[in-house]
GROMACS .gro file of N, CA and C in nm:
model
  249
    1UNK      N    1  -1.010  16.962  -0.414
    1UNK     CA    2  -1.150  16.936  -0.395
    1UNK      C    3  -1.179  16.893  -0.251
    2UNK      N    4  -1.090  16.808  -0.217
    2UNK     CA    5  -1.128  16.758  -0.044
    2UNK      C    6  -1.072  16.894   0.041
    3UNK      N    7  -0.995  16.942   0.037
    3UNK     CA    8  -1.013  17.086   0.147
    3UNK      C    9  -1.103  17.180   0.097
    4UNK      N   10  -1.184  17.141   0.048
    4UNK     CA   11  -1.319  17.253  -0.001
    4UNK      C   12  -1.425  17.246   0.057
    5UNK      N   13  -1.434  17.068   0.147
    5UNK     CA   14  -1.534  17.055   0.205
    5UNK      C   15  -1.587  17.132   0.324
    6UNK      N   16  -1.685  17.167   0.385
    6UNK     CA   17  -1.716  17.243   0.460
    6UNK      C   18  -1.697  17.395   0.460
    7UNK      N   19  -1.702  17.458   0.322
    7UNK     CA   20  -1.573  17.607   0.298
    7UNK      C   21  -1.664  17.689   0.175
    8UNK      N   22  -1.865  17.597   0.177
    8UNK     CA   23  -1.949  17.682   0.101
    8UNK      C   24  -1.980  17.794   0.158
    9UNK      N   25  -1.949  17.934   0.081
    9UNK     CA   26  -2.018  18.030   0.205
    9UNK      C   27  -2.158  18.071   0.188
   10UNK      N   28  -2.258  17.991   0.100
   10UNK     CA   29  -2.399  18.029   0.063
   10UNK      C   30  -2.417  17.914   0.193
   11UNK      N   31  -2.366  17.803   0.243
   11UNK     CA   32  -2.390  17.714   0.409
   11UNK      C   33  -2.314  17.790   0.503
   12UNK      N   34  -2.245  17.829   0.506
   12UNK     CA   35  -2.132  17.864   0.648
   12UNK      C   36  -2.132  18.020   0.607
   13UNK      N   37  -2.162  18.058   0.718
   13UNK     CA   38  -2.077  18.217   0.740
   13UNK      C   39  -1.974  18.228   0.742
   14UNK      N   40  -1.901  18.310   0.694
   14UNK     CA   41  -1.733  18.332   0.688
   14UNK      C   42  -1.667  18.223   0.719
   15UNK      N   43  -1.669  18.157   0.631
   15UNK     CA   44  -1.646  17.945   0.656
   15UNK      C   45  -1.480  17.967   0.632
   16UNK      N   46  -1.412  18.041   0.599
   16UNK     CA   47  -1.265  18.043   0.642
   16UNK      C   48  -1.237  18.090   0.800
   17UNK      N   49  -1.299  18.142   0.866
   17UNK     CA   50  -1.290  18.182   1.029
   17UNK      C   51  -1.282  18.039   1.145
   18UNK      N   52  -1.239  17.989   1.174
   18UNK     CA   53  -1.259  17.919   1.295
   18UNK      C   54  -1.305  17.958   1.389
   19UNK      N   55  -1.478  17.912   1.419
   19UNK     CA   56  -1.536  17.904   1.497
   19UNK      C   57  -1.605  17.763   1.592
   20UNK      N   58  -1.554  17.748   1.654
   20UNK     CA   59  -1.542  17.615   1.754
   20UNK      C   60  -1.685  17.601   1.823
   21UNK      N   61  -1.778  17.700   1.863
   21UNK     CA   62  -1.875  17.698   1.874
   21UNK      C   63  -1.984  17.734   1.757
   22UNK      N   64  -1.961  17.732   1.670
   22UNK     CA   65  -2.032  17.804   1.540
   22UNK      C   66  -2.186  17.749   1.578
   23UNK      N   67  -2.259  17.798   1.531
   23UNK     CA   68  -2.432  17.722   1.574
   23UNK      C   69  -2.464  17.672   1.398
   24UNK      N   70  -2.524  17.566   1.406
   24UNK     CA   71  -2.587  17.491   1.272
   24UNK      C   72  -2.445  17.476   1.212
   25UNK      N   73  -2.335  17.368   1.319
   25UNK     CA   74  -2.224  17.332   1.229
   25UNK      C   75  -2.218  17.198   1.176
   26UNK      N   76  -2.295  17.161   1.014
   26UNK     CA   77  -2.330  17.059   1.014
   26UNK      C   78  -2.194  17.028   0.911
   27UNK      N   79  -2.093  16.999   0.942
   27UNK     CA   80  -1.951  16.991   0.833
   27UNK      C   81  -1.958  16.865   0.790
   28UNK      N   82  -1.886  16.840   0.688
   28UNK     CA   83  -1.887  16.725   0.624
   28UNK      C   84  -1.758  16.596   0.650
   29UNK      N   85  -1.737  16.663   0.801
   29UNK     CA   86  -1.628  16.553   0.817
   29UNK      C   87  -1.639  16.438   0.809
   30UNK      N   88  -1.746  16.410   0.882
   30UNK     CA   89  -1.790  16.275   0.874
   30UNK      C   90  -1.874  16.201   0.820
   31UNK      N   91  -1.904  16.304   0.685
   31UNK     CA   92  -1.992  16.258   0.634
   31UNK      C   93  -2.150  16.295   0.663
   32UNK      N   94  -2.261  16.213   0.590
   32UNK     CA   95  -2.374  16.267   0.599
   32UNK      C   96  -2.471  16.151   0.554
   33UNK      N   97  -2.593  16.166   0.633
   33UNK     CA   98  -2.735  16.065   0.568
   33UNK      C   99  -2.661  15.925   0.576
   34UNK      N  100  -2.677  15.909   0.485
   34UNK     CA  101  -2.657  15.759   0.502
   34UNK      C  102  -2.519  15.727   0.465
   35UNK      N  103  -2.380  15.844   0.419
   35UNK     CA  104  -2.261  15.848   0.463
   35UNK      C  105  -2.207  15.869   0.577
   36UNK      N  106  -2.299  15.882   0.678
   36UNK     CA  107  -2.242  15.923   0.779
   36UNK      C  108  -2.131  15.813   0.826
   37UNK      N  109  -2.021  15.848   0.901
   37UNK     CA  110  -1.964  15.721   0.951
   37UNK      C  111  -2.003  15.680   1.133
   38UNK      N  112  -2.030  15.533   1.119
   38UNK     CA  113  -2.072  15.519   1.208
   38UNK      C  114  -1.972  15.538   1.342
   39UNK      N  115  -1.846  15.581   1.349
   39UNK     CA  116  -1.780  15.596   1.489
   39UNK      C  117  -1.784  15.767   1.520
   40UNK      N  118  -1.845  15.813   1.449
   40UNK     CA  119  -1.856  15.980   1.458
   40UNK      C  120  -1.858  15.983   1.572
   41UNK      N  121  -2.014  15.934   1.678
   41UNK     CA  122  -1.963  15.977   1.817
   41UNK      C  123  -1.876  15.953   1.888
   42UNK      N  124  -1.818  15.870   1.869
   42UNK     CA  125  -1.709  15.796   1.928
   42UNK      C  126  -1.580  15.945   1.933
   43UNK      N  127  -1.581  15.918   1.830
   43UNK     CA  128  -1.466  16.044   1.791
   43UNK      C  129  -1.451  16.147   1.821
   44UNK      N  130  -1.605  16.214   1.804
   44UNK     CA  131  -1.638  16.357   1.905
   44UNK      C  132  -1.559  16.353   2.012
   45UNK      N  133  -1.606  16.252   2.098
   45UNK     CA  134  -1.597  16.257   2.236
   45UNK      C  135  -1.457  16.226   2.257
   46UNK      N  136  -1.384  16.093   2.173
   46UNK     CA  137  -1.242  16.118   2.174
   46UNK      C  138  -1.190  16.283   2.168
   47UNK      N  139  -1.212  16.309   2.083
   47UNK     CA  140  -1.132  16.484   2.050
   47UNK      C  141  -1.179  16.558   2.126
   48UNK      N  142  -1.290  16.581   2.213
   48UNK     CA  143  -1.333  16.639   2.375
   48UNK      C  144  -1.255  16.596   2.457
   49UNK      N  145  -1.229  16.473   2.474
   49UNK     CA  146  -1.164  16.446   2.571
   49UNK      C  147  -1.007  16.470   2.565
   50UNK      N  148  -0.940  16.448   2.434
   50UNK     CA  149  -0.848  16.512   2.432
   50UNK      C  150  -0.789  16.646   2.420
   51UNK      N  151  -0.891  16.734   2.415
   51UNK     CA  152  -0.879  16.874   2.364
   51UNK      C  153  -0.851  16.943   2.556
   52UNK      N  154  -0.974  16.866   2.627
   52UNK     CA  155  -0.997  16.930   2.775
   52UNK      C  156  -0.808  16.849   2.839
   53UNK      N  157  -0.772  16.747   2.813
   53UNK     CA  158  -0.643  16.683   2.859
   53UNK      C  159  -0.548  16.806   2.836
   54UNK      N  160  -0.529  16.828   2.684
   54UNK     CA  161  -0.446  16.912   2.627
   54UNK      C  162  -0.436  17.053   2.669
   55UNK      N  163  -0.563  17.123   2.708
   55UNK     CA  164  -0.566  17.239   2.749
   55UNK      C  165  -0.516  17.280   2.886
   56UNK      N  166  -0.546  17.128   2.976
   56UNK     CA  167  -0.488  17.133   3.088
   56UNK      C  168  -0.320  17.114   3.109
   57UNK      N  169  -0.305  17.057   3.022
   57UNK     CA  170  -0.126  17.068   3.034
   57UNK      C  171  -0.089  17.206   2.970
   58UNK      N  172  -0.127  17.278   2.879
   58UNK     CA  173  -0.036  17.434   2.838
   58UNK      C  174  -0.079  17.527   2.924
   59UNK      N  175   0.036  17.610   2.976
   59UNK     CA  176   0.009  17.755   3.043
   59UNK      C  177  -0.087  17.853   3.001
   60UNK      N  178  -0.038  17.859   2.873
   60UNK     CA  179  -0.106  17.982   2.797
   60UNK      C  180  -0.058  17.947   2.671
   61UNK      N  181  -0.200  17.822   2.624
   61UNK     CA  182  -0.221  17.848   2.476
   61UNK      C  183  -0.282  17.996   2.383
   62UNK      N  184  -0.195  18.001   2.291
   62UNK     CA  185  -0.168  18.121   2.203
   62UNK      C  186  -0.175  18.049   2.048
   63UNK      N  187  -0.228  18.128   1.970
   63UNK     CA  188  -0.215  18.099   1.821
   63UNK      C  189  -0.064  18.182   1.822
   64UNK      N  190   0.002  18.149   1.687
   64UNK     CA  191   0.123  18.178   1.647
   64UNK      C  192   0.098  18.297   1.604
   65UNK      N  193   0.016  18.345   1.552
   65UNK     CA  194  -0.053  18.477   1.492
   65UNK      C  195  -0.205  18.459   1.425
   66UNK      N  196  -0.214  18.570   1.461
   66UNK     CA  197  -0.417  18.613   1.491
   66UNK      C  198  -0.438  18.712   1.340
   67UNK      N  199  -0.485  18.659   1.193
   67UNK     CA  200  -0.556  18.491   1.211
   67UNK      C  201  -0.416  18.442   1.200
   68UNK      N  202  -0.377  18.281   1.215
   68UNK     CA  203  -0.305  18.215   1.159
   68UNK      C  204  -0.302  18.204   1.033
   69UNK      N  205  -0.129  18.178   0.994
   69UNK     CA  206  -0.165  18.148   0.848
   69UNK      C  207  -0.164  18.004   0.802
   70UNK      N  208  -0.254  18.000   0.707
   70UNK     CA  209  -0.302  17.876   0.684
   70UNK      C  210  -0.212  17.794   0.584
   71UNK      N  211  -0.197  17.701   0.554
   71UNK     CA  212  -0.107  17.630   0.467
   71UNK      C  213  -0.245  17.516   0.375
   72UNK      N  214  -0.283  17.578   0.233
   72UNK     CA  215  -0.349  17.555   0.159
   72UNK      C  216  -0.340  17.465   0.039
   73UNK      N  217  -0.353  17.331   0.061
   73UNK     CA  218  -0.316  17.236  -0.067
   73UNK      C  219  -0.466  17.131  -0.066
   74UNK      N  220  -0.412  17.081  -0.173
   74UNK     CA  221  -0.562  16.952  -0.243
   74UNK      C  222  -0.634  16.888  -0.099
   75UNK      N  223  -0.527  16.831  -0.013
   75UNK     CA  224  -0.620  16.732   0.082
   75UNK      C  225  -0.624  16.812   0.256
   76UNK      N  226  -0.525  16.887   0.260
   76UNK     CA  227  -0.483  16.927   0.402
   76UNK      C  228  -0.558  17.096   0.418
   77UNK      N  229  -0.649  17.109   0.549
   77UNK     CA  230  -0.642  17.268   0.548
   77UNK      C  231  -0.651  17.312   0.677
   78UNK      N  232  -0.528  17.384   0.705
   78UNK     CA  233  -0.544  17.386   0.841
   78UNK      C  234  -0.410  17.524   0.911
   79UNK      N  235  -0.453  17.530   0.994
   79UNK     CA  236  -0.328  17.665   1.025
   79UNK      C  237  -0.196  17.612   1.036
   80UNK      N  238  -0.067  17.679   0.951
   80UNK     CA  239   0.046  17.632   0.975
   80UNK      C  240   0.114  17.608   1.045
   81UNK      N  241   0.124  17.692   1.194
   81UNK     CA  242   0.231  17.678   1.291
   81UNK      C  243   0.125  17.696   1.385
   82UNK      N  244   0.154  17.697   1.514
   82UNK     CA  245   0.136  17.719   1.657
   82UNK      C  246   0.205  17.745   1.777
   83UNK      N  247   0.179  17.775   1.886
   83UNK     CA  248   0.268  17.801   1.982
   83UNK      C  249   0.232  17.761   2.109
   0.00000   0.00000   0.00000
């Protein structure tokens, strides 16, 4: 049930695709309304800031394979390997 969140496709277009810029990406990571959690921005900007760090240290980030394959259980959803 918790890797289901964000993965309606009557809300998301092809909501299994990773799209990093997607437009109207309102996901349920952090919640919502009056779940929202209050360090959300905080966090954004943590994971910006670490994403631009990270990109600057690899040569040539590559997925492991295009799509990746995903590794699919109750709480975790996310691509299996990388390179």
């Amino acid at each position: 049930m918790v890797a289901s969140g964000s993965q309606d496709p009557q809300r998301f277009t092809d909501p299994d695709r990773f799209v990093p810029d997607r437009p109207d990406n309102e996901h349920l990571g952090f919640g919502h309304g009056l779940h929202s959690r209050f360090g959300a921005p905080l966090a954004r900007l943590e994971a910006q800031l670490a994403r631009t760090a990270l990109v600057r240290h690899l040569d040539d980030p590559q997925l492991a394979a295009d799509p990746p394959p995903y590794r699919h259980n109750a709480v975790l959803r996310g691509p299996g390997t990388s390179r």
